[in-house]
CSV table of C-alpha atoms and ligand atoms in Angstrom, one decimal:
chain,number,residue,atom,x,y,z
D,154,MET,CA,-26.1,11.7,-20.9
D,155,VAL,CA,-27.1,14.1,-18.1
D,156,THR,CA,-30.3,13.3,-16.1
D,157,ASN,CA,-32.5,15.6,-14.0
D,158,ALA,CA,-31.2,14.0,-10.9
D,159,THR,CA,-28.7,16.0,-8.8
D,160,GLY,CA,-25.8,15.1,-6.6
D,161,THR,CA,-22.9,16.6,-4.7
D,162,THR,CA,-19.2,16.4,-5.3
D,163,LEU,CA,-16.0,17.4,-3.5
D,164,VAL,CA,-14.0,19.4,-6.0
D,165,CYS,CA,-10.3,19.8,-5.4
D,166,LEU,CA,-9.4,23.3,-6.8
D,167,GLY,CA,-5.6,23.2,-6.6
D,168,PRO,CA,-2.6,23.1,-4.2
D,169,SER,CA,-3.3,26.4,-2.6
D,170,SER,CA,-7.0,26.7,-3.4
D,171,GLY,CA,-8.4,23.9,-1.3
D,172,PHE,CA,-11.8,22.2,-1.8
D,173,GLU,CA,-15.3,23.2,-2.7
D,174,VAL,CA,-18.5,21.2,-2.3
D,175,ARG,CA,-20.5,21.6,-5.5
D,176,PRO,CA,-23.9,20.4,-6.7
D,177,ILE,CA,-23.8,18.4,-10.0
D,178,LEU,CA,-26.3,17.0,-12.5
D,179,ARG,CA,-25.8,13.2,-12.6
D,180,ARG,CA,-25.1,11.3,-15.8
D,181,LYS,CA,-26.7,8.1,-16.9
D,182,PRO,CA,-24.3,5.1,-16.7
D,183,ALA,CA,-22.9,4.0,-20.1
D,184,ALA,CA,-23.0,0.3,-21.2
D,185,GLY,CA,-21.2,-1.8,-18.6
D,186,GLU,CA,-21.3,0.9,-16.0
D,187,ILE,CA,-23.4,1.3,-12.8
D,188,GLU,CA,-24.1,4.4,-10.7
D,189,VAL,CA,-23.5,4.0,-7.0
D,190,ALA,CA,-24.7,6.3,-4.2
D,191,VAL,CA,-21.5,6.6,-2.1
D,192,ALA,CA,-21.9,5.8,1.5
D,193,ALA,CA,-18.2,6.1,2.2
D,194,ALA,CA,-15.0,6.6,0.2
D,195,SER,CA,-11.4,6.5,1.5
D,196,VAL,CA,-8.9,9.3,1.6
D,197,ASN,CA,-5.6,7.6,0.7
D,198,PRO,CA,-2.1,9.1,0.8
D,199,ILE,CA,-2.3,9.5,-3.0
D,200,ASP,CA,-5.3,11.8,-2.7
D,201,VAL,CA,-3.4,14.0,-0.3
D,202,ARG,CA,-0.4,14.1,-2.7
D,203,ARG,CA,-2.5,14.7,-5.8
D,204,ALA,CA,-4.3,17.6,-4.1
D,205,GLN,CA,-0.8,19.1,-3.7
D,206,GLY,CA,-0.1,18.7,-7.5
D,207,TYR,CA,1.9,15.4,-7.3
D,208,GLY,CA,1.8,13.2,-10.4
D,209,ARG,CA,0.2,15.9,-12.6
D,210,ARG,CA,2.4,15.3,-15.7
D,211,LEU,CA,2.1,11.5,-16.0
D,212,LEU,CA,-1.5,11.4,-14.7
D,213,SER,CA,-2.5,14.0,-17.4
D,214,LEU,CA,-2.1,11.1,-19.9
D,215,VAL,CA,-5.2,9.5,-18.3
D,216,GLY,CA,-7.1,12.8,-17.8
D,217,ALA,CA,-6.2,12.9,-14.1
D,218,GLY,CA,-3.6,15.7,-14.0
D,219,ARG,CA,-5.6,19.0,-14.2
D,220,PHE,CA,-7.4,20.9,-11.5
D,221,PRO,CA,-10.3,21.2,-10.7
D,222,MET,CA,-10.6,17.4,-10.0
D,223,ILE,CA,-12.6,15.0,-7.9
D,224,LEU,CA,-10.2,12.7,-6.0
D,225,GLY,CA,-10.8,9.3,-4.6
D,226,ASN,CA,-10.3,5.8,-6.0
D,227,ASP,CA,-12.6,3.6,-3.9
D,228,PHE,CA,-16.1,3.5,-2.5
D,229,ALA,CA,-18.9,1.5,-0.9
D,230,GLY,CA,-22.5,2.3,-1.3
D,231,ILE,CA,-25.9,1.4,-3.0
D,232,VAL,CA,-26.5,0.8,-6.7
D,233,THR,CA,-28.8,3.6,-8.0
D,234,ALA,CA,-28.7,3.0,-11.8
D,235,LEU,CA,-27.6,0.4,-14.3
D,236,GLY,CA,-26.1,0.8,-17.8
D,237,ASP,CA,-26.9,-1.5,-20.7
D,238,SER,CA,-25.4,-5.0,-20.4
D,239,VAL,CA,-25.1,-5.0,-16.7
D,240,ASP,CA,-26.6,-8.2,-15.2
D,241,ALA,CA,-24.4,-8.8,-12.2
D,242,PHE,CA,-26.2,-6.1,-10.1
D,243,LYS,CA,-29.6,-4.6,-9.5
D,244,ILE,CA,-30.8,-1.3,-8.1
D,245,GLY,CA,-30.6,-1.3,-4.3
D,246,ASP,CA,-27.6,-3.7,-4.1
D,247,ARG,CA,-24.9,-2.9,-1.6
D,248,VAL,CA,-21.5,-2.8,-3.2
D,249,TYR,CA,-17.9,-1.7,-2.9
D,250,GLY,CA,-15.1,-1.3,-5.4
D,251,VAL,CA,-12.5,0.8,-7.2
D,252,LYS,CA,-12.2,3.4,-9.9
D,253,PRO,CA,-9.0,4.1,-11.9
D,254,PRO,CA,-7.3,7.5,-11.5
D,255,SER,CA,-9.3,10.2,-13.2
D,256,ALA,CA,-10.6,13.7,-12.6
D,257,ASP,CA,-13.9,12.2,-11.7
D,258,GLY,CA,-13.2,10.2,-8.6
D,259,THR,CA,-15.2,8.8,-5.7
D,260,HIS,CA,-15.3,11.7,-3.3
D,261,ALA,CA,-18.9,12.5,-4.4
D,262,SER,CA,-22.5,11.6,-3.5
D,263,HIS,CA,-22.7,9.4,-6.7
D,264,VAL,CA,-20.1,7.7,-8.9
D,265,LEU,CA,-20.2,6.0,-12.2
D,266,VAL,CA,-18.0,2.9,-12.2
D,267,LYS,CA,-17.4,-0.1,-14.4
D,268,ALA,CA,-19.5,-3.0,-13.1
D,269,ALA,CA,-16.5,-5.3,-13.5
D,270,HIS,CA,-14.7,-3.2,-10.8
D,271,VAL,CA,-17.4,-3.6,-8.3
D,272,LEU,CA,-18.0,-6.4,-5.7
D,273,PRO,CA,-21.3,-7.3,-3.9
D,274,ALA,CA,-21.5,-6.6,-0.2
D,275,ARG,CA,-23.3,-9.2,1.8
D,276,ALA,CA,-26.2,-8.1,4.1
D,277,GLY,CA,-24.7,-7.2,7.5
D,278,GLN,CA,-21.3,-6.2,6.1
D,279,ASP,CA,-20.5,-2.7,7.2
D,280,LEU,CA,-20.1,-0.4,4.2
D,281,GLN,CA,-17.7,2.0,6.0
D,282,ALA,CA,-15.4,-0.9,6.8
D,283,LEU,CA,-15.5,-2.1,3.2
D,284,ALA,CA,-14.9,1.4,1.8
D,285,ALA,CA,-11.4,1.5,3.5
D,286,LEU,CA,-10.2,-1.6,1.6
D,287,PRO,CA,-10.4,-1.7,-2.2
D,288,TYR,CA,-7.7,0.8,-3.3
D,289,SER,CA,-5.2,-0.3,-0.7
D,290,PHE,CA,-5.9,-4.0,-1.2
D,291,VAL,CA,-5.6,-3.9,-5.0
D,292,THR,CA,-2.4,-2.0,-4.8
D,293,MET,CA,-0.8,-4.3,-2.3
D,294,TRP,CA,-2.0,-7.4,-4.2
D,295,LEU,CA,-0.3,-6.0,-7.3
D,296,ALA,CA,2.9,-5.5,-5.3
D,297,VAL,CA,2.7,-9.0,-3.8
D,298,ARG,CA,2.2,-10.6,-7.3
D,299,GLY,CA,4.8,-8.3,-8.7
D,300,ALA,CA,7.3,-9.7,-6.2
D,301,GLY,CA,6.4,-13.2,-7.4
D,302,LEU,CA,4.2,-14.4,-4.6
D,303,THR,CA,0.9,-16.2,-5.3
D,304,ARG,CA,-1.7,-18.0,-3.2
D,305,GLN,CA,-0.3,-21.2,-4.7
D,306,ASN,CA,3.5,-20.7,-3.9
D,307,ALA,CA,3.4,-18.5,-0.7
D,308,ALA,CA,3.2,-21.2,2.0
D,309,GLY,CA,6.4,-21.2,4.0
D,310,LYS,CA,8.0,-18.4,2.0
D,311,ARG,CA,10.0,-15.8,4.0
D,312,VAL,CA,8.6,-12.3,3.2
D,313,LEU,CA,10.0,-9.0,4.5
D,314,ILE,CA,7.6,-6.0,4.6
D,315,HIS,CA,8.8,-2.4,5.1
D,316,GLY,CA,6.0,-0.1,6.2
D,317,ALA,CA,4.2,-3.1,7.7
D,318,ALA,CA,2.0,-1.0,10.1
D,319,GLY,CA,0.4,1.1,7.4
D,320,GLY,CA,-2.7,0.4,5.3
D,321,LEU,CA,-0.9,-1.6,2.6
D,322,GLY,CA,1.4,-3.3,5.1
D,323,THR,CA,-1.5,-4.4,7.4
D,324,LEU,CA,-3.5,-5.8,4.4
D,325,THR,CA,-0.4,-7.7,3.2
D,326,LEU,CA,0.2,-9.2,6.6
D,327,GLN,CA,-3.4,-10.3,6.7
D,328,MET,CA,-3.3,-11.9,3.2
D,329,MET,CA,0.2,-13.4,3.7
D,330,SER,CA,-1.0,-15.0,6.9
D,331,ALA,CA,-4.1,-16.4,5.0
D,332,TRP,CA,-1.7,-17.7,2.3
D,333,GLY,CA,0.7,-19.3,4.9
D,334,ALA,CA,3.8,-17.2,4.4
D,335,CYS,CA,6.2,-16.4,7.2
D,336,VAL,CA,6.4,-12.6,7.4
D,337,THR,CA,8.9,-10.3,9.0
D,338,ALA,CA,7.5,-6.8,9.6
D,339,ILE,CA,9.6,-3.7,9.7
D,340,ALA,CA,7.7,-1.1,11.8
D,341,ARG,CA,8.0,1.1,14.9
D,342,PRO,CA,7.8,-0.6,18.3
D,343,HIS,CA,4.5,0.9,19.2
D,344,ASP,CA,3.0,-0.8,16.1
D,345,PHE,CA,4.5,-4.3,16.9
D,346,ALA,CA,1.4,-5.6,18.6
D,347,ALA,CA,-0.9,-4.5,15.7
D,348,CYS,CA,1.6,-6.2,13.2
D,349,ARG,CA,1.6,-9.4,15.2
D,350,ASP,CA,-2.3,-9.3,15.3
D,351,ALA,CA,-2.3,-8.9,11.5
D,352,GLY,CA,-0.1,-12.0,11.0
D,353,ALA,CA,3.6,-11.0,11.4
D,354,LEU,CA,5.8,-13.7,12.9
D,355,GLU,CA,8.9,-11.5,13.4
D,356,MET,CA,9.4,-7.8,14.1
D,357,VAL,CA,12.2,-5.5,13.2
D,358,ASP,CA,12.4,-2.0,14.7
D,359,SER,CA,12.4,0.6,11.8
D,360,ASN,CA,13.9,3.2,14.2
D,361,SER,CA,17.1,1.1,14.8
D,362,LYS,CA,18.7,1.4,11.3
D,363,PRO,CA,17.8,-2.3,10.8
D,364,PHE,CA,19.1,-2.8,7.2
D,365,ALA,CA,22.7,-3.5,7.9
D,366,THR,CA,21.8,-6.4,10.2
D,367,LEU,CA,19.1,-8.1,8.0
D,368,SER,CA,20.2,-11.5,6.8
D,369,ARG,CA,20.0,-12.4,3.1
D,370,THR,CA,17.4,-15.0,3.7
D,371,PHE,CA,14.1,-13.6,2.3
D,372,ASP,CA,12.2,-15.0,-0.7
D,373,ALA,CA,10.4,-11.7,-1.3
D,374,THR,CA,10.7,-8.2,-0.1
D,375,LEU,CA,8.0,-5.4,-0.3
D,376,ASN,CA,8.6,-1.7,0.2
D,377,PHE,CA,5.6,0.4,1.3
D,378,ALA,CA,7.6,2.9,3.3
D,379,ALA,CA,10.6,4.7,1.8
D,380,TRP,CA,12.4,4.7,-1.6
D,381,ASP,CA,15.7,5.5,0.2
D,382,ASP,CA,15.5,2.0,1.7
D,383,ASP,CA,14.7,0.2,-1.5
D,384,LEU,CA,18.3,-1.0,-2.3
D,385,ALA,CA,18.7,-2.2,1.3
D,386,LEU,CA,15.6,-4.3,1.1
D,387,ILE,CA,16.7,-5.8,-2.2
D,388,GLY,CA,19.9,-6.7,-0.4
D,389,ALA,CA,17.9,-8.9,2.0
D,390,LEU,CA,16.8,-11.3,-0.8
D,391,ARG,CA,18.5,-14.7,-0.8
D,392,ASP,CA,20.0,-16.3,-3.9
D,393,GLY,CA,17.2,-17.7,-5.9
D,394,ALA,CA,14.6,-15.4,-4.4
D,395,LEU,CA,11.3,-14.5,-6.1
D,396,GLY,CA,11.7,-10.8,-6.1
D,397,HIS,CA,11.0,-7.3,-4.8
D,398,ALA,CA,8.2,-4.8,-5.4
D,399,THR,CA,7.9,-1.2,-4.3
D,400,THR,CA,4.9,1.2,-4.2
D,401,VAL,CA,7.1,4.1,-3.1
D,402,HIS,CA,9.1,4.5,-6.4
D,403,PRO,CA,9.9,7.9,-7.9
D,404,LEU,CA,8.0,7.4,-11.2
D,405,LEU,CA,5.5,10.2,-10.9
D,406,ALA,CA,7.9,12.5,-9.1
D,407,ASN,CA,10.6,12.0,-11.8
D,408,PHE,CA,8.2,13.4,-14.5
D,409,ASP,CA,6.9,16.1,-12.2
D,410,GLU,CA,10.3,17.4,-11.4
D,411,LEU,CA,12.3,16.7,-14.6
D,412,GLY,CA,9.8,16.9,-17.5
D,413,TRP,CA,9.2,14.2,-20.1
D,414,ALA,CA,12.7,13.6,-21.6
D,415,ARG,CA,14.8,13.8,-18.4
D,416,GLY,CA,12.0,12.1,-16.5
D,417,VAL,CA,12.3,9.0,-18.8
D,418,LEU,CA,16.1,8.9,-18.5
D,419,LYS,CA,16.0,9.3,-14.7
D,420,THR,CA,13.3,6.6,-14.4
D,421,LEU,CA,15.3,4.1,-16.6
D,422,SER,CA,18.5,4.8,-14.6
D,423,ASP,CA,16.7,4.4,-11.2
D,424,ARG,CA,15.1,1.1,-12.3
D,425,HIS,CA,18.4,-0.2,-13.8
D,426,ARG,CA,20.4,0.6,-10.7
D,427,HIS,CA,18.0,-1.2,-8.4
D,428,SER,CA,17.3,-4.2,-10.8
D,429,ALA,CA,21.1,-4.7,-11.0
D,430,ALA,CA,21.2,-5.4,-7.3
D,431,LEU,CA,18.7,-8.3,-7.5
D,432,PRO,CA,19.7,-11.9,-7.2
D,433,LYS,CA,19.8,-13.8,-10.5
D,434,ASN,CA,16.2,-14.2,-12.0
D,435,GLY,CA,14.7,-12.1,-9.3
D,436,ARG,CA,11.7,-9.9,-10.3
D,437,TYR,CA,11.7,-6.2,-9.7
D,438,VAL,CA,8.5,-4.2,-10.0
D,439,TRP,CA,7.4,-0.6,-9.4
D,440,THR,CA,3.8,-1.1,-8.5
D,441,VAL,CA,1.2,1.3,-10.0
D,442,PHE,CA,-2.4,1.0,-8.9
D,443,LYS,CA,-5.0,0.0,-11.5
D,444,PRO,CA,-8.2,-1.9,-11.1
D,445,GLU,CA,-7.4,-5.6,-11.3
D,446,ILE,CA,-10.2,-8.1,-11.3
D,447,LEU,CA,-8.2,-11.0,-9.9
D,448,ALA,CA,-7.2,-8.8,-6.9
D,449,LEU,CA,-10.9,-7.8,-6.4
D,450,GLN,CA,-11.9,-11.5,-6.4
D,451,GLU,CA,-9.2,-12.2,-3.7
D,452,LEU,CA,-10.5,-9.3,-1.7
D,453,ARG,CA,-14.0,-10.6,-1.9
D,454,GLY,CA,-13.0,-14.0,-0.6
D,455,LEU,CA,-10.9,-12.7,2.3
D,456,VAL,CA,-13.7,-10.2,3.3
D,457,GLU,CA,-16.2,-13.0,3.3
D,458,GLN,CA,-13.8,-15.1,5.5
D,459,ARG,CA,-13.3,-12.0,7.7
D,460,ARG,CA,-9.5,-12.2,7.1
D,461,VAL,CA,-9.0,-8.6,6.2
D,462,GLY,CA,-9.9,-5.2,7.6
D,463,LEU,CA,-8.3,-1.8,8.5
D,464,PRO,CA,-8.9,0.3,11.6
D,465,ILE,CA,-10.8,3.5,10.7
D,466,ALA,CA,-9.9,6.6,12.7
D,467,VAL,CA,-11.7,9.4,10.9
D,468,ARG,CA,-15.2,9.7,9.3
D,469,GLU,CA,-16.1,13.1,7.9
D,470,PRO,CA,-18.9,14.5,5.6
D,471,LEU,CA,-17.8,16.2,2.4
D,472,ALA,CA,-17.7,19.5,4.2
D,473,GLY,CA,-15.2,18.0,6.7
D,474,VAL,CA,-12.6,17.1,4.0
D,475,ALA,CA,-9.9,19.3,5.6
D,476,GLN,CA,-9.9,17.1,8.8
D,477,ALA,CA,-9.8,13.9,6.8
D,478,PHE,CA,-6.9,15.1,4.5
D,479,ASP,CA,-5.0,16.5,7.5
D,480,HIS,CA,-5.2,13.1,9.3
D,481,VAL,CA,-3.7,11.3,6.3
D,482,ASN,CA,-1.2,14.1,5.6
D,483,LYS,CA,0.2,13.8,9.1
D,484,GLY,CA,0.5,10.0,8.8
D,485,ARG,CA,-1.7,9.3,11.8
D,486,ARG,CA,-2.8,5.8,12.6
D,487,GLY,CA,-6.1,4.5,11.1
D,488,ARG,CA,-7.8,5.2,7.8
D,489,ALA,CA,-9.9,8.3,7.0
D,490,LEU,CA,-13.2,8.1,5.3
D,491,ILE,CA,-15.4,10.7,3.6
D,492,LEU,CA,-19.1,10.1,4.1
D,493,PRO,CA,-21.0,12.0,1.3
D,494,GLY,CA,-24.5,10.8,2.2
O,260,NAP,N1,2.3,3.4,-6.5
O,260,NAP,C1,1.0,3.3,-6.3
O,260,NAP,O1,0.2,3.1,-7.2
O,260,NAP,C2,0.6,3.4,-4.8
O,260,NAP,C3,-0.7,3.0,-4.5
O,260,NAP,C4,-1.0,3.1,-3.1
O,260,NAP,C5,-0.1,3.6,-2.2
O,260,NAP,N2,1.1,4.0,-2.6
O,260,NAP,C6,2.1,4.5,-1.6
O,260,NAP,O2,2.5,3.4,-0.8
O,260,NAP,C7,2.9,3.8,0.5
O,260,NAP,C8,2.1,3.0,1.5
O,260,NAP,O3,0.7,3.3,1.4
O,260,NAP,P1,-0.2,3.2,2.7
O,260,NAP,O4,-1.6,3.5,2.3
O,260,NAP,O5,0.1,1.9,3.4
O,260,NAP,O6,0.4,4.4,3.6
O,260,NAP,P2,0.4,4.5,5.2
O,260,NAP,O7,-0.9,3.9,5.7
O,260,NAP,O8,0.6,6.0,5.4
O,260,NAP,O9,1.6,3.6,5.7
O,260,NAP,C9,2.9,3.9,5.4
O,260,NAP,C10,3.8,3.2,6.4
O,260,NAP,O10,5.1,3.3,6.1
O,260,NAP,C11,5.9,3.8,7.2
O,260,NAP,N3,6.9,4.7,6.8
O,260,NAP,C12,6.8,5.8,6.0
O,260,NAP,N4,8.0,6.4,5.8
O,260,NAP,C13,8.9,5.6,6.5
O,260,NAP,C14,10.3,5.8,6.7
O,260,NAP,N5,11.0,6.7,6.1
O,260,NAP,N6,10.9,4.8,7.5
O,260,NAP,C15,10.2,3.9,8.1
O,260,NAP,N7,8.8,3.7,8.0
O,260,NAP,C16,8.2,4.6,7.2
O,260,NAP,C17,4.9,4.5,8.1
O,260,NAP,O11,5.3,4.4,9.4
O,260,NAP,P3,5.2,5.7,10.4
O,260,NAP,O12,3.8,6.2,10.3
O,260,NAP,O13,5.5,5.1,11.7
O,260,NAP,O14,6.3,6.6,9.8
O,260,NAP,C18,3.6,3.7,7.8
O,260,NAP,O15,3.5,2.5,8.7
O,260,NAP,C19,2.5,5.3,0.5
O,260,NAP,O16,3.7,6.1,0.3
O,260,NAP,C20,1.6,5.5,-0.7
O,260,NAP,O17,1.6,6.8,-1.2
O,260,NAP,C21,1.5,3.9,-3.9
């Protein structure tokens, strides 16, 4: 139901049409939802790609494929309204969390979100620092679990991460270090120090065509960098390894480029080709972001222990969206935030 209260959103009009800041009438939260006044929301690589039309066919199944749309999957801010049956929060609470892909994302002054996908922020925790984490953390947690690693079994496991200096990679290094795994990071030499600080024990130079020389000694491998390198990473798993997960699979692109029928066939064939290269009983997962309560609980614990964080390089108001998207599009270091307030 619409209220008399107003807000502002950043509407993505289409690949060649850019963005528009628009006023909106806010809606009342439904049962189980809360409304949050957004202090900060991340611009993630998926936002940049969706703004260019990526994923439109498959995401249309969840109402997230058509322009105009509001992008953004995570946020931090202040609770401004409560739906029925919400007792975990009260108005004025500081919170952070995630929202599933939709056409009604978090790049807005106010968002409606499921209370179950929201975490409380303690007094003194910086909301901008928190806003950079939830989407990337939940995705990397899904990848880590997809590859077969858990908090209980990770100690001493040899884990190889491609794209270790990026957002997902850095958070994985931090969580794997907290879980006691022994991580080898594939990254560029100018990122080696940051990877070591985040918890990597060994470094491999991604510029040096490293895959031919990697030994088959890893318990789990994670690909956050390039689909073209996926088979080579699987080839670094030892016999009896747990498995491999990738976030850079061609699922959305297959359907965008080939349509429904050929998209299914290409996806099955891509997955089969890579699964066939796994050691016996190894797991193989194409990670797809979705809100995951266990991941959010892990995030909350690590935030409270100050074990996770990402450098933030760009902070822009809604009207500065072009700079924030340009930063992410160019693959520059550090996360970009939109500050709608
Ligand atoms: N499937 C899903 O649901 C999902 C969800 C979240 C993210 N993702 C995807 O997962 C990937 C990682 O996300 P992120 O937020 O961590 O991105 P990010 O911060 O941009 O980091 C990506 C990292 O991968 C490295 N990299 C990229 N291409 C490479 C290549 N060809 N060779 C070697 N290194 C390469 C980059 O290094 P350089 O900058 O030095 O090139 C960077 O360190 C992105 O592609 C993102 O779109 C997918």
